[in-house]
Coordinates of C-alpha atoms in Angstrom, one line a residue:
X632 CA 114.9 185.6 137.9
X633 CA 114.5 183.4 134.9
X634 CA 118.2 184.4 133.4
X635 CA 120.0 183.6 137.4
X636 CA 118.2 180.1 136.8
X637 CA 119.5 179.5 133.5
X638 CA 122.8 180.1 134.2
X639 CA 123.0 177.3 136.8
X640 CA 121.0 175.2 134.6
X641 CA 123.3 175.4 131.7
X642 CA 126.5 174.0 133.0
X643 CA 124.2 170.6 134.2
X644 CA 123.5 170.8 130.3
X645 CA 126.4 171.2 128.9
X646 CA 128.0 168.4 131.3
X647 CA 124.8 166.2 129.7
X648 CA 125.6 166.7 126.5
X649 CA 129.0 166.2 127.3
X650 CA 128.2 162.6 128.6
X651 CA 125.4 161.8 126.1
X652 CA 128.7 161.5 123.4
X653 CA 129.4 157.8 122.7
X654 CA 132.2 157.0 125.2
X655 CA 133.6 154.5 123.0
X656 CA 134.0 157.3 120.1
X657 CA 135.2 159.9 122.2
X658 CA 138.0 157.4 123.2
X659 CA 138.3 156.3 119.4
X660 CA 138.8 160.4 118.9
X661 CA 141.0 160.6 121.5
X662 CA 143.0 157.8 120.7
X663 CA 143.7 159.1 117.1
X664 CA 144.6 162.1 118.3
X665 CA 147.5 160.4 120.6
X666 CA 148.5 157.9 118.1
X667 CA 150.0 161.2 115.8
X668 CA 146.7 162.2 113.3
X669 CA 147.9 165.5 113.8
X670 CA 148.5 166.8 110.6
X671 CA 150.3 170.3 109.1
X672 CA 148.4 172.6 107.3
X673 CA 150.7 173.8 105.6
X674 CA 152.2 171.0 103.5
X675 CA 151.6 168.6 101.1
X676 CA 149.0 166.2 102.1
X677 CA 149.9 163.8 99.7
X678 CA 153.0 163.4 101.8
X679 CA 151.6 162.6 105.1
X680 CA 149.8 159.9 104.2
X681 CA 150.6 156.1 105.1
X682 CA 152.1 154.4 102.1
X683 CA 152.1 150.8 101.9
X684 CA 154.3 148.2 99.8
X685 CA 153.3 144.9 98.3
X686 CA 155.5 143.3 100.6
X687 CA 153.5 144.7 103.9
X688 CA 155.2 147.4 105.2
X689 CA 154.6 150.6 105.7
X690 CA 156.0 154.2 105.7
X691 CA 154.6 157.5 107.1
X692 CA 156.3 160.9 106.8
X693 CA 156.3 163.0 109.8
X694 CA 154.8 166.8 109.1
X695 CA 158.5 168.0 107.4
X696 CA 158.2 165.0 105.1
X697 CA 162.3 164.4 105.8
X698 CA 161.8 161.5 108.3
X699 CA 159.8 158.6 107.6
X700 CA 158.4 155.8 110.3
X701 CA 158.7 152.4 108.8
X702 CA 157.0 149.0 109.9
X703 CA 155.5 146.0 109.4
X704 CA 151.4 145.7 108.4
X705 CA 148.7 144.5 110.5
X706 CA 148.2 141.9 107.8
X707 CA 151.9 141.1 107.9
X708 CA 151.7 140.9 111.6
X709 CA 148.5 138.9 111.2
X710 CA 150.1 136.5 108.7
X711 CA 153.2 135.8 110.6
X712 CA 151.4 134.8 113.6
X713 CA 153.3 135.3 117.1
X714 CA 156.6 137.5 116.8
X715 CA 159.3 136.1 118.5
X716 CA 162.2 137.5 117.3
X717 CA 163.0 141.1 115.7
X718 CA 166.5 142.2 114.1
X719 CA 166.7 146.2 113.7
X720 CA 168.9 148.6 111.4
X721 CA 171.7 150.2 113.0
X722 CA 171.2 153.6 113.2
X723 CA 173.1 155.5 110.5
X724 CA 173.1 152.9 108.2
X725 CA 172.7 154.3 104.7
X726 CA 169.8 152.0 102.0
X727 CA 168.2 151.9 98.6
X728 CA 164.8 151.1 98.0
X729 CA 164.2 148.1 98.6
X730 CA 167.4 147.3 100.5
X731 CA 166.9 144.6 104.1
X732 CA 167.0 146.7 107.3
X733 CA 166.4 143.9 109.5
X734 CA 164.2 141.0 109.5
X735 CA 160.8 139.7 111.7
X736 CA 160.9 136.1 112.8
X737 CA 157.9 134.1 113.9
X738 CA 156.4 130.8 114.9
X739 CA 155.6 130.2 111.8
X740 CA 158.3 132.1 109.3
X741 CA 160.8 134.4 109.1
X742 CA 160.6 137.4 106.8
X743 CA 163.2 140.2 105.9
X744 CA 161.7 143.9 106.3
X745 CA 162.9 146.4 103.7
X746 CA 163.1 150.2 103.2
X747 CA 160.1 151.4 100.7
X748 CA 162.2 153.8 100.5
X749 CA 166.0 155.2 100.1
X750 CA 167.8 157.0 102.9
X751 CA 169.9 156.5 106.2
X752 CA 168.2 155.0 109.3
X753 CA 168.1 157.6 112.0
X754 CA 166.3 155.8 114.7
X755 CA 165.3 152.2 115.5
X756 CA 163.2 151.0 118.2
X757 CA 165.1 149.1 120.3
X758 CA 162.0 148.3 123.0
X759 CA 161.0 145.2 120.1
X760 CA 164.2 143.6 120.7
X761 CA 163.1 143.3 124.2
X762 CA 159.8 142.6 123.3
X763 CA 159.0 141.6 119.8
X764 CA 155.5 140.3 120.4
X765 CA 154.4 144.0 120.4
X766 CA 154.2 143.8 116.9
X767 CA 151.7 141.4 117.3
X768 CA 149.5 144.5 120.0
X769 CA 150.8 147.1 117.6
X770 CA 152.2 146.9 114.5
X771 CA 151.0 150.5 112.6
X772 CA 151.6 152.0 115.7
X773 CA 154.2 152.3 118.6
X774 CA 155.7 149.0 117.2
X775 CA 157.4 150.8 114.2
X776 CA 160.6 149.5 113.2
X777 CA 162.5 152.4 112.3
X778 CA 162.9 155.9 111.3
X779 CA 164.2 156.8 108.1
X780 CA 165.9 160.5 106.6
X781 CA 164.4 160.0 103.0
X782 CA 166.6 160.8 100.3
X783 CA 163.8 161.0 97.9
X784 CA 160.2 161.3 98.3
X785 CA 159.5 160.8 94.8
X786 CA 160.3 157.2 96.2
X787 CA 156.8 157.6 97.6
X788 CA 154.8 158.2 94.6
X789 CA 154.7 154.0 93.4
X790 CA 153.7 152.8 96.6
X791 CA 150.0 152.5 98.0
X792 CA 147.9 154.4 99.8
X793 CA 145.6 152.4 102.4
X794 CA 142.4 152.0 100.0
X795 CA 144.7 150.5 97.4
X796 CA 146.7 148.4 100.1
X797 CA 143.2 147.0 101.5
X798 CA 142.1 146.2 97.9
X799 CA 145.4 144.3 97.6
X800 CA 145.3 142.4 100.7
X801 CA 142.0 141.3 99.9
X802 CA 142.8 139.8 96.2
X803 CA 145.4 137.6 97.7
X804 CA 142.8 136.0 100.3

């Protein structure tokens, strides 16, 4: 008798526990989890990290470490103040590090973006030209600028991780 009452006891507890987890970080979890924190096991994790340059942008290998998302900081985004105008790569478009693949104008400025690293641009995302003030919603996220083959990931190595980036950020305030 006492094991038929547990069993329908038990899912009502597991559905409390369940709901007893902060909502706001099961959505944080969640969130990650959609916005591509997936990582590989099985390669180098130094690799899949998001690097950052001093000029504010930012690269992040996918899981092969061949193709690289590139975009502009949230203190970049922050700085520039409402995005009104974004000028892409063309897609095939061969660059050295440090090379202008476009440019980010604002309200306030206008700023060229450039490669942290060297390679040819295999994707750029077209939905900023439309609407550039997602890079003010978005900009380490869905409003990256570009995709880039890399030629060399050694290219990587100089450039800083988020710690060092933060610590950067907040001498030049």
């Amino acid at each position: 008798m006492a094991a038929s009452v547990m069993y329908r006891v038990l899912p009502v507890a597991r559905a409390a526990a369940r709901a007893s987890v902060a909502p706001a970080f099961r959505s944080q979890v969640q969130a990650s989890w959609r916005a591509g924190a997936r990582r590989g096991f099985g390669s180098s994790s130094s690799l899949l990290v998001k690097k950052y340059t001093e000029d504010h942008e930012w690269i992040e290998l996918d899981d092969g470490g061949k193709i690289g998302t590139i975009g502009i900081t949230t203190y970049a985004a922050q700085q520039l103040g409402d995005v009104v105008f974004v000028e892409l790569p063309e897609v095939g478009t061969e660059l050295k590090k440090g090379d202008s693949m476009g440019a980010v104008e604002s309200v306030k400025s206008a700023s060229d973006i450039n490669v942290p690293v060297g390679g040819t641009i295999t994707e750029a995302n077209n939905a900023l030209e439309e609407k550039p003030g997602n890079i003010n919603k978005s900009p380490e996220d869905s409003a990256w600028m570009a995709k880039i083959e890399v030629a060399d990931a050694s290219e990587l190595e100089n450039l800083m991780d988020a710690e060092a980036y933060k610590a950067f950020t907040d001498e030049g305030e």
